[in-house]
């Protein structure tokens, strides 16, 4: 666990790469324990479960061209400077190998002083690349990107939601379903972490016949739960719901999955609406789900599986449920963000 990357100490991505294994796992677990203690919560917090190195399949590369040189990588710690990446122990091999090739094409299409972001996802059939930049895309640029993509295992390039190049539709497998990714699709950062979270959620809601999947994204949990339960997936982005619905139609052996477009921050499912479900799964953004949690706390639902990428907002929401009489039964730190100061959490609550 303490083999250092050449960029460690400068790159803002990794903070704990110099720690020994035991100290590292304890430090990650402490992120969860400390957050809970700040809200006067006590719970069974399991030992940290790690994903392998070189397993992160999603990232955002920061890119800037200065003169003829192109810097590509992540921001330096507490800075907007870009650490020009020459290696990375976190990314999958295909994503790490993409960096020098991406540097070449950005040198060709960017102007001096121009900056952009490249959101890269390793799909099952190649790399999906979404560019965020402020430029008018010309035919010449699109042609250069298409030629480059075909040589470098990139199956799609988009500018935001606009498709510039699509050699194949990128897809991933979730349970028995083939999920075609819309541009900007939300996926768990690692396949190993995804499997760990799915297993925890499945155990937490086992036996439930009607499950609500809130902040459902493309269906990471809905698709895995639908083998045994009817699932109602709620998400604010229609493109994600469309992808989920298409995956359900193409899969066999799934129970019904319904979808609903809804902004759960502004319009949470009410306690009355939640009453028809036997269990709830939620995986909100970093801000947590305080408005929705208040409705869950007042509902008659028996079980909640909560997945979070932010220990602070999770602890705040957990305190709301506990104050309403729920029991925080088990908390599992899942280290999907290797060597960083972040931790994923899988937890389950039951009514007292």
XYZ file of N, CA and C in Angstrom, residues 135-345:
633
model
N -15.611 26.195 -27.059
C -15.142 26.375 -28.426
C -16.211 25.885 -29.387
N -16.177 26.466 -30.559
C -17.045 26.010 -31.636
C -16.334 24.847 -32.321
N -17.018 23.723 -32.411
C -16.397 22.528 -32.975
C -16.537 22.568 -34.490
N -15.404 22.572 -35.183
C -15.402 22.619 -36.645
C -15.393 21.207 -37.229
N -15.655 21.138 -38.522
C -15.588 19.852 -39.219
C -14.185 19.268 -39.137
N -13.180 20.149 -39.228
C -11.794 19.685 -39.145
C -11.501 19.065 -37.775
N -12.016 19.708 -36.712
C -11.811 19.174 -35.365
C -12.486 17.817 -35.208
N -13.718 17.717 -35.673
C -14.445 16.450 -35.581
C -13.728 15.345 -36.347
N -13.215 15.675 -37.523
C -12.484 14.681 -38.310
C -11.232 14.205 -37.612
N -10.488 15.151 -37.013
C -9.271 14.783 -36.288
C -9.599 13.890 -35.091
N -10.665 14.239 -34.371
C -11.069 13.436 -33.216
C -11.506 12.032 -33.639
N -12.215 11.942 -34.760
C -12.688 10.635 -35.234
C -11.522 9.734 -35.613
N -10.551 10.283 -36.321
C -9.383 9.480 -36.708
C -8.611 9.028 -35.478
N -8.452 9.938 -34.538
C -7.730 9.623 -33.303
C -8.468 8.564 -32.495
N -9.787 8.701 -32.374
C -10.581 7.747 -31.592
C -10.440 6.338 -32.144
N -10.513 6.196 -33.459
C -10.428 4.882 -34.077
C -9.110 4.183 -33.832
N -8.050 4.958 -33.616
C -6.724 4.370 -33.385
C -6.443 4.083 -31.917
N -7.283 4.611 -31.021
C -6.914 4.596 -29.608
C -7.966 3.998 -28.674
N -8.858 3.189 -29.207
C -9.805 2.483 -28.351
C -10.869 3.357 -27.729
N -11.114 4.521 -28.323
C -12.157 5.430 -27.834
C -13.394 5.224 -28.699
N -14.496 4.804 -28.092
C -15.677 4.453 -28.889
C -16.628 5.622 -29.088
N -16.530 6.631 -28.206
C -17.404 7.797 -28.369
C -16.732 9.034 -27.798
N -16.946 10.168 -28.470
C -16.511 11.468 -27.966
C -17.704 12.408 -28.055
N -18.017 13.062 -26.946
C -19.093 14.043 -26.931
C -18.566 15.371 -26.414
N -19.245 16.442 -26.804
C -19.022 17.757 -26.211
C -20.272 18.050 -25.395
N -20.209 17.830 -24.089
C -21.429 17.839 -23.304
C -22.310 16.694 -23.781
N -23.558 17.015 -24.144
C -24.488 15.994 -24.630
C -24.419 15.802 -26.144
N -23.672 16.660 -26.842
C -23.585 16.576 -28.304
C -22.584 15.499 -28.714
N -23.030 14.554 -29.507
C -22.149 13.482 -29.966
C -21.312 13.987 -31.135
N -19.987 13.948 -30.965
C -19.062 14.340 -32.027
C -18.602 13.122 -32.819
N -18.298 12.053 -32.101
C -17.819 10.809 -32.713
C -18.481 9.650 -31.979
N -19.046 8.710 -32.715
C -19.584 7.507 -32.082
C -19.315 6.315 -32.986
N -18.257 5.595 -32.662
C -17.908 4.388 -33.406
C -18.736 3.205 -32.920
N -19.014 3.178 -31.629
C -19.917 2.205 -31.014
C -20.604 2.905 -29.851
N -21.724 2.358 -29.419
C -22.362 2.878 -28.213
C -21.685 2.234 -27.001
N -21.074 3.028 -26.129
C -20.414 2.443 -24.961
C -21.434 1.794 -24.034
N -21.058 0.662 -23.460
C -21.977 -0.036 -22.564
C -21.207 -0.683 -21.427
N -21.939 -0.991 -20.358
C -21.421 -1.791 -19.250
C -22.465 -2.852 -18.923
N -22.028 -3.892 -18.237
C -22.947 -4.923 -17.764
C -23.258 -4.676 -16.292
N -24.534 -4.647 -15.971
C -24.971 -4.573 -14.577
C -25.935 -5.725 -14.349
N -25.536 -6.652 -13.498
C -26.299 -7.884 -13.290
C -26.524 -8.540 -14.652
N -27.766 -8.822 -15.011
C -28.034 -9.491 -16.289
C -28.290 -8.513 -17.425
N -28.177 -7.222 -17.145
C -28.556 -6.202 -18.127
C -27.336 -5.588 -18.809
N -27.544 -5.193 -20.051
C -26.540 -4.446 -20.809
C -26.999 -2.991 -20.838
N -26.248 -2.131 -20.177
C -26.616 -0.726 -20.029
C -25.807 0.133 -20.989
N -26.470 0.745 -21.967
C -25.810 1.682 -22.870
C -25.715 3.034 -22.172
N -24.510 3.565 -22.113
C -24.255 4.759 -21.320
C -24.632 6.023 -22.083
N -25.471 6.878 -21.499
C -25.676 8.200 -22.082
C -24.464 9.073 -21.776
N -24.241 10.154 -22.529
C -23.125 11.045 -22.202
C -23.234 11.548 -20.762
N -22.121 11.482 -20.041
C -22.115 11.939 -18.656
C -22.788 10.993 -17.686
N -22.912 9.730 -18.046
C -23.595 8.759 -17.185
C -22.893 8.634 -15.842
N -23.707 8.465 -14.781
C -23.126 8.213 -13.467
C -22.910 6.716 -13.289
N -21.673 6.348 -12.997
C -21.325 4.980 -12.622
C -20.506 5.028 -11.343
N -20.553 3.955 -10.576
C -19.619 3.852 -9.464
C -18.203 3.881 -10.031
N -17.248 4.487 -9.313
C -15.914 4.683 -9.886
C -15.138 3.407 -10.176
N -15.475 2.310 -9.485
C -14.794 1.041 -9.753
C -15.816 -0.081 -9.846
N -15.501 -1.089 -10.658
C -16.385 -2.252 -10.745
C -16.389 -3.039 -9.442
N -15.224 -3.158 -8.818
C -15.144 -3.904 -7.564
C -15.966 -3.224 -6.482
N -15.867 -1.902 -6.404
C -16.659 -1.161 -5.428
C -18.141 -1.277 -5.706
N -18.506 -1.229 -6.969
C -19.909 -1.391 -7.348
C -20.456 -2.722 -6.844
N -19.698 -3.787 -7.043
C -20.140 -5.112 -6.605
C -20.288 -5.180 -5.086
N -19.364 -4.566 -4.354
C -19.450 -4.550 -2.897
C -20.699 -3.813 -2.432
N -20.974 -2.667 -3.042
C -22.142 -1.879 -2.658
C -23.436 -2.603 -3.016
N -23.469 -3.212 -4.192
C -24.665 -3.966 -4.590
C -24.948 -5.106 -3.619
N -23.902 -5.791 -3.187
C -24.082 -6.902 -2.248
C -24.618 -6.405 -0.911
N -24.086 -5.276 -0.436
C -24.557 -4.722 0.838
C -26.021 -4.310 0.731
N -26.364 -3.620 -0.347
C -27.740 -3.156 -0.534
C -28.693 -4.343 -0.641
N -28.303 -5.360 -1.404
C -29.155 -6.541 -1.561
C -29.430 -7.206 -0.213
N -28.411 -7.284 0.624
C -28.584 -7.889 1.949
C -29.493 -7.029 2.825
N -29.336 -5.712 2.726
C -30.108 -4.805 3.579
C -31.595 -4.833 3.259
N -31.949 -5.074 1.999
C -33.365 -5.044 1.600
C -33.898 -6.434 1.258
N -33.150 -7.474 1.602
C -33.537 -8.847 1.244
C -34.953 -9.162 1.717
N -35.739 -9.751 0.827
C -37.106 -10.124 1.156
C -38.138 -9.076 0.816
N -37.709 -7.840 0.583
C -38.654 -6.782 0.202
C -39.168 -7.040 -1.211
N -40.465 -6.874 -1.398
C -41.060 -7.112 -2.720
C -41.228 -5.831 -3.523
N -41.293 -4.687 -2.833
C -41.427 -3.383 -3.484
C -40.327 -2.477 -2.934
N -39.435 -2.020 -3.805
C -38.290 -1.216 -3.378
C -38.264 0.089 -4.164
N -38.008 1.187 -3.478
C -37.776 2.473 -4.137
C -36.280 2.713 -4.211
N -35.788 3.037 -5.405
C -34.377 3.361 -5.616
C -34.304 4.855 -5.913
N -33.860 5.635 -4.935
C -33.853 7.091 -5.045
C -32.464 7.585 -5.430
N -32.424 8.629 -6.266
C -31.177 9.084 -6.894
C -30.591 7.903 -7.674
N -31.409 7.328 -8.527
C -31.123 6.016 -9.116
C -30.066 6.037 -10.196
N -29.768 7.204 -10.788
C -28.821 7.235 -11.889
C -29.289 6.347 -13.024
N -28.356 5.584 -13.580
C -28.676 4.661 -14.681
C -29.151 3.300 -14.197
N -29.191 3.105 -12.881
C -29.722 1.842 -12.386
C -28.724 0.891 -11.770
N -27.647 1.410 -11.200
C -26.660 0.546 -10.543
C -27.319 -0.413 -9.561
N -28.268 0.093 -8.778
C -28.943 -0.757 -7.798
C -30.269 -1.297 -8.329
N -30.995 -0.494 -9.087
C -32.285 -0.957 -9.619
C -32.121 -2.225 -10.445
N -31.112 -2.246 -11.310
C -30.919 -3.404 -12.187
C -30.488 -4.645 -11.413
N -29.710 -4.453 -10.358
C -29.271 -5.615 -9.579
C -30.371 -6.117 -8.648
N -31.244 -5.218 -8.173
C -32.314 -5.628 -7.261
C -33.505 -6.238 -7.985
N -33.675 -5.880 -9.267
C -34.877 -6.288 -9.999
C -34.954 -7.790 -10.255
N -33.899 -8.515 -9.976
C -33.974 -9.975 -10.091
C -34.934 -10.558 -9.061
N -35.124 -9.832 -7.938
C -35.947 -10.389 -6.861
C -37.072 -9.473 -6.393
N -37.059 -8.205 -6.803
C -38.065 -7.264 -6.303
C -38.527 -6.324 -7.404
N -39.742 -5.821 -7.266
C -40.204 -4.737 -8.123
C -39.524 -3.453 -7.656
N -39.025 -2.672 -8.599
C -38.243 -1.485 -8.254
C -38.848 -0.255 -8.919
N -38.960 0.818 -8.146
C -39.355 2.120 -8.689
C -38.139 3.029 -8.597
N -37.571 3.399 -9.740
C -36.334 4.184 -9.794
C -36.666 5.652 -10.019
N -36.144 6.511 -9.155
C -36.411 7.947 -9.226
C -35.093 8.685 -9.431
N -35.065 9.553 -10.428
C -33.833 10.237 -10.835
C -34.219 11.541 -11.536
N -33.365 12.560 -11.435
C -33.689 13.863 -12.031
C -33.295 13.968 -13.493
N -32.366 13.132 -13.958
C -31.873 13.228 -15.333
C -32.600 12.230 -16.233
N -33.329 12.770 -17.221
C -34.119 11.903 -18.090
C -33.245 10.965 -18.913
N -32.071 11.432 -19.342
C -31.211 10.563 -20.154
C -30.790 9.317 -19.381
N -30.579 9.467 -18.081
C -30.206 8.311 -17.264
C -31.381 7.338 -17.138
N -32.578 7.886 -16.946
C -33.760 7.031 -16.844
C -34.049 6.316 -18.157
N -33.850 7.017 -19.273
C -34.061 6.385 -20.580
C -33.106 5.210 -20.771
N -31.848 5.397 -20.352
C -30.866 4.314 -20.468
C -31.259 3.130 -19.596
N -31.733 3.418 -18.393
C -32.184 2.356 -17.488
C -33.361 1.597 -18.094
N -34.344 2.325 -18.615
C -35.526 1.678 -19.190
C -35.149 0.798 -20.378
N -34.214 1.280 -21.200
C -33.763 0.487 -22.344
C -33.068 -0.790 -21.877
N -32.252 -0.675 -20.826
C -31.556 -1.851 -20.293
C -32.550 -2.878 -19.757
N -33.593 -2.410 -19.098
C -34.614 -3.320 -18.563
C -35.318 -4.056 -19.694
N -35.642 -3.327 -20.757
C -36.334 -3.959 -21.890
C -35.481 -5.042 -22.544
N -34.171 -4.868 -22.520
C -33.289 -5.829 -23.170
C -32.856 -6.981 -22.298
N -33.207 -6.948 -21.014
C -32.774 -7.996 -20.081
C -33.877 -9.031 -19.885
N -33.478 -10.210 -19.465
C -34.434 -11.275 -19.191
C -34.465 -11.577 -17.696
N -35.624 -12.007 -17.238
C -35.740 -12.492 -15.871
C -35.866 -11.421 -14.815
N -36.110 -10.167 -15.213
C -36.242 -9.098 -14.230
C -37.705 -8.866 -13.877
N -37.938 -8.519 -12.629
C -39.259 -8.073 -12.216
C -39.461 -6.635 -12.710
N -40.691 -6.131 -12.684
C -40.951 -4.803 -13.249
C -40.101 -3.703 -12.612
N -39.582 -2.834 -13.460
C -38.854 -1.638 -13.026
C -39.565 -0.433 -13.624
N -40.088 0.434 -12.778
C -40.718 1.669 -13.237
C -39.777 2.833 -12.965
N -39.934 3.911 -13.729
C -39.048 5.064 -13.574
C -39.867 6.334 -13.391
N -39.269 7.294 -12.717
C -39.909 8.593 -12.489
C -38.843 9.678 -12.490
N -39.063 10.690 -13.326
C -38.157 11.835 -13.318
C -38.614 12.816 -12.244
N -37.706 13.116 -11.330
C -38.091 13.971 -10.204
C -36.843 14.523 -9.534
N -36.865 15.798 -9.212
C -35.782 16.427 -8.460
C -36.069 16.209 -6.983
N -35.358 15.280 -6.392
C -35.640 14.901 -5.014
C -35.165 15.935 -4.000
N -34.352 16.887 -4.431
C -33.975 17.981 -3.539
C -35.129 18.969 -3.397
N -35.795 19.254 -4.499
C -36.912 20.207 -4.477
C -38.250 19.532 -4.200
N -38.396 18.308 -4.687
C -39.678 17.613 -4.574
C -39.454 16.175 -4.100
N -39.100 15.999 -2.838
C -38.868 14.640 -2.335
C -40.158 13.830 -2.334
N -40.014 12.517 -2.404
C -41.183 11.667 -2.217
C -41.692 11.854 -0.796
N -42.977 12.094 -0.656
C -43.552 12.341 0.662
C -43.631 11.045 1.460
N -43.832 11.204 2.763
C -43.981 10.032 3.623
C -45.140 9.163 3.149
N -46.216 9.809 2.685
C -47.367 9.050 2.189
C -47.016 8.284 0.918
N -46.280 8.929 0.002
C -45.883 8.258 -1.240
C -44.953 7.082 -0.965
N -44.122 7.221 0.045
C -43.170 6.162 0.377
C -43.846 4.957 1.030
N -45.077 5.141 1.469
C -45.759 4.100 2.229
C -45.973 2.802 1.484
N -45.947 2.834 0.143
C -46.195 1.592 -0.601
C -44.945 0.725 -0.748
N -43.803 1.226 -0.295
C -42.554 0.476 -0.443
C -42.175 -0.216 0.865
N -41.594 -1.391 0.726
C -41.127 -2.129 1.899
C -39.693 -1.766 2.267
N -38.964 -1.217 1.319
C -37.572 -0.820 1.570
C -37.201 0.308 0.620
N -36.226 1.098 1.043
C -35.745 2.225 0.246
C -34.238 2.115 0.103
N -33.773 2.354 -1.106
C -32.342 2.477 -1.390
C -32.103 3.909 -1.831
N -31.084 4.546 -1.285
C -30.737 5.865 -1.801
C -29.238 6.040 -1.861
N -28.799 6.709 -2.921
C -27.381 6.968 -3.185
C -27.272 8.402 -3.693
N -27.403 9.379 -2.789
C -27.443 10.778 -3.220
C -26.067 11.323 -3.561
N -26.011 12.516 -4.182
C -24.728 13.190 -4.406
C -24.071 13.567 -3.079
N -22.919 14.219 -3.165
C -22.140 14.537 -1.970
C -22.919 15.378 -0.959
N -23.865 16.171 -1.434
C -24.627 17.030 -0.525
C -25.550 16.246 0.388
N -25.748 14.963 0.110
C -26.655 14.171 0.922
C -28.091 14.338 0.470
N -29.022 14.045 1.370
C -30.441 14.022 0.981
C -31.319 14.489 2.133
N -30.991 15.625 2.741
C -31.668 16.035 3.973
C -33.174 16.190 3.803
N -33.623 16.769 2.683
C -35.058 16.963 2.478
C -35.770 15.627 2.329
N -35.181 14.733 1.535
C -35.783 13.418 1.347
C -35.721 12.585 2.622
N -34.638 12.700 3.356
C -34.485 11.934 4.598
C -35.560 12.319 5.609
N -35.935 13.595 5.648
C -36.986 14.020 6.574
C -38.297 13.298 6.278
N -38.590 13.088 4.994
C -39.804 12.360 4.619
C -39.675 10.869 4.936
N -38.497 10.315 4.696
C -38.281 8.902 5.030
C -38.444 8.687 6.533
N -37.894 9.624 7.321
C -37.976 9.506 8.776
C -39.423 9.459 9.249
N -40.304 10.183 8.549
C -41.714 10.249 8.944
C -42.568 9.157 8.311
N -41.965 8.350 7.440
C -42.728 7.338 6.703
C -42.876 6.058 7.522
N -43.608 5.105 6.942
C -43.794 3.808 7.581
C -42.910 2.723 6.975
N -41.958 3.120 6.147
C -41.038 2.160 5.530
C -40.235 1.457 6.624
N -39.954 0.188 6.434
C -39.294 -0.595 7.481
C -37.776 -0.574 7.398
N -37.226 -0.458 6.158
C -35.775 -0.588 5.998
C -35.246 0.432 4.994
N -34.037 0.882 5.241
C -33.359 1.821 4.349
C -31.922 1.358 4.144
N -31.502 1.295 2.889
C -30.088 1.086 2.551
C -29.565 2.400 1.999
N -28.563 2.961 2.649
C -28.048 4.284 2.295
C -26.602 4.122 1.830
N -26.326 4.576 0.609
C -24.972 4.591 0.055
C -24.555 6.045 -0.082
N -23.350 6.368 0.375
C -22.912 7.764 0.392
C -21.436 7.868 0.043
N -21.086 8.963 -0.634
C -19.676 9.241 -0.917
C -19.152 10.382 -0.051
N -19.907 10.771 0.985
C -19.511 11.884 1.841
C -19.880 11.555 3.281
N -18.873 11.316 4.106
C -19.124 10.924 5.494
C -19.870 12.003 6.266
N -19.622 13.272 5.948
C -20.245 14.362 6.702
C -21.746 14.438 6.445
N -22.135 14.443 5.170
C -23.573 14.528 4.882
C -24.284 13.237 5.286
N -23.595 12.110 5.181
C -24.200 10.856 5.636
C -24.497 10.915 7.129
N -23.530 11.369 7.926
C -23.725 11.423 9.376
C -24.868 12.367 9.737
N -24.969 13.483 9.045
C -26.077 14.422 9.290
C -27.423 13.747 9.020
N -27.528 13.061 7.870
C -28.782 12.393 7.524
C -29.071 11.228 8.466
N -28.027 10.513 8.858
C -28.204 9.405 9.803
C -28.752 9.909 11.131
N -28.268 11.063 11.572
C -28.745 11.635 12.832
C -30.236 11.952 12.760
N -30.701 12.407 11.600
C -32.133 12.684 11.423
C -32.953 11.411 11.577
N -32.499 10.334 10.950
C -33.229 9.068 11.057
C -33.205 8.523 12.486
N -32.051 8.563 13.118
C -31.934 8.040 14.483
C -32.815 8.837 15.440
N -32.859 10.161 15.269
C -33.709 10.997 16.122
C -35.186 10.663 15.955
N -35.542 10.124 14.778
C -36.936 9.750 14.515
C -37.234 8.309 14.925
N -36.261 7.651 15.547
C -36.503 6.315 16.072
C -35.937 5.175 15.257
N -35.148 5.492 14.239
C -34.533 4.437 13.438
C -33.262 3.939 14.122
N -32.860 2.724 13.782
C -31.616 2.148 14.289
C -30.621 2.063 13.141
N -29.451 2.669 13.339
C -28.354 2.532 12.378
C -27.667 1.213 12.693
N -27.932 0.232 11.852
C -27.553 -1.134 12.209
C -26.101 -1.451 11.886
N -25.641 -1.036 10.710
C -24.281 -1.394 10.304
C -23.779 -0.388 9.286
N -22.504 -0.064 9.390
C -21.864 0.879 8.477
C -20.590 0.225 7.943
N -20.448 0.212 6.629
C -19.272 -0.396 5.998
C -18.534 0.668 5.189
N -17.292 1.015 5.570
C -16.490 1.911 4.731
C -15.948 1.136 3.527
N -16.268 1.598 2.339
C -15.805 0.968 1.101
C -14.837 1.933 0.432
N -13.585 1.538 0.350
C -12.544 2.448 -0.136
C -12.434 2.374 -1.655
N -13.331 3.107 -2.317
C -13.275 3.207 -3.779
C -12.343 4.319 -4.235
N -11.993 5.215 -3.316
C -11.174 6.376 -3.665
C -9.783 6.179 -3.065
N -9.050 5.237 -3.620
C -7.784 4.812 -3.029
C -6.847 5.981 -2.773
N -6.260 5.970 -1.571
C -5.217 6.904 -1.140
C -5.690 8.352 -1.064
N -6.983 8.595 -1.247
C -7.503 9.959 -1.157
C -8.086 10.191 0.232
N -8.601 11.396 0.453
C -9.226 11.737 1.727
C -10.730 11.469 1.709
N -11.191 10.686 0.746
C -12.618 10.400 0.601
C -12.884 8.915 0.846
N -14.120 8.626 1.220
C -14.517 7.249 1.496
C -15.971 7.050 1.070
N -16.266 5.882 0.550
C -17.653 5.505 0.244
C -18.215 4.787 1.468
N -19.513 4.915 1.680
C -20.159 4.307 2.842
C -21.375 3.518 2.388
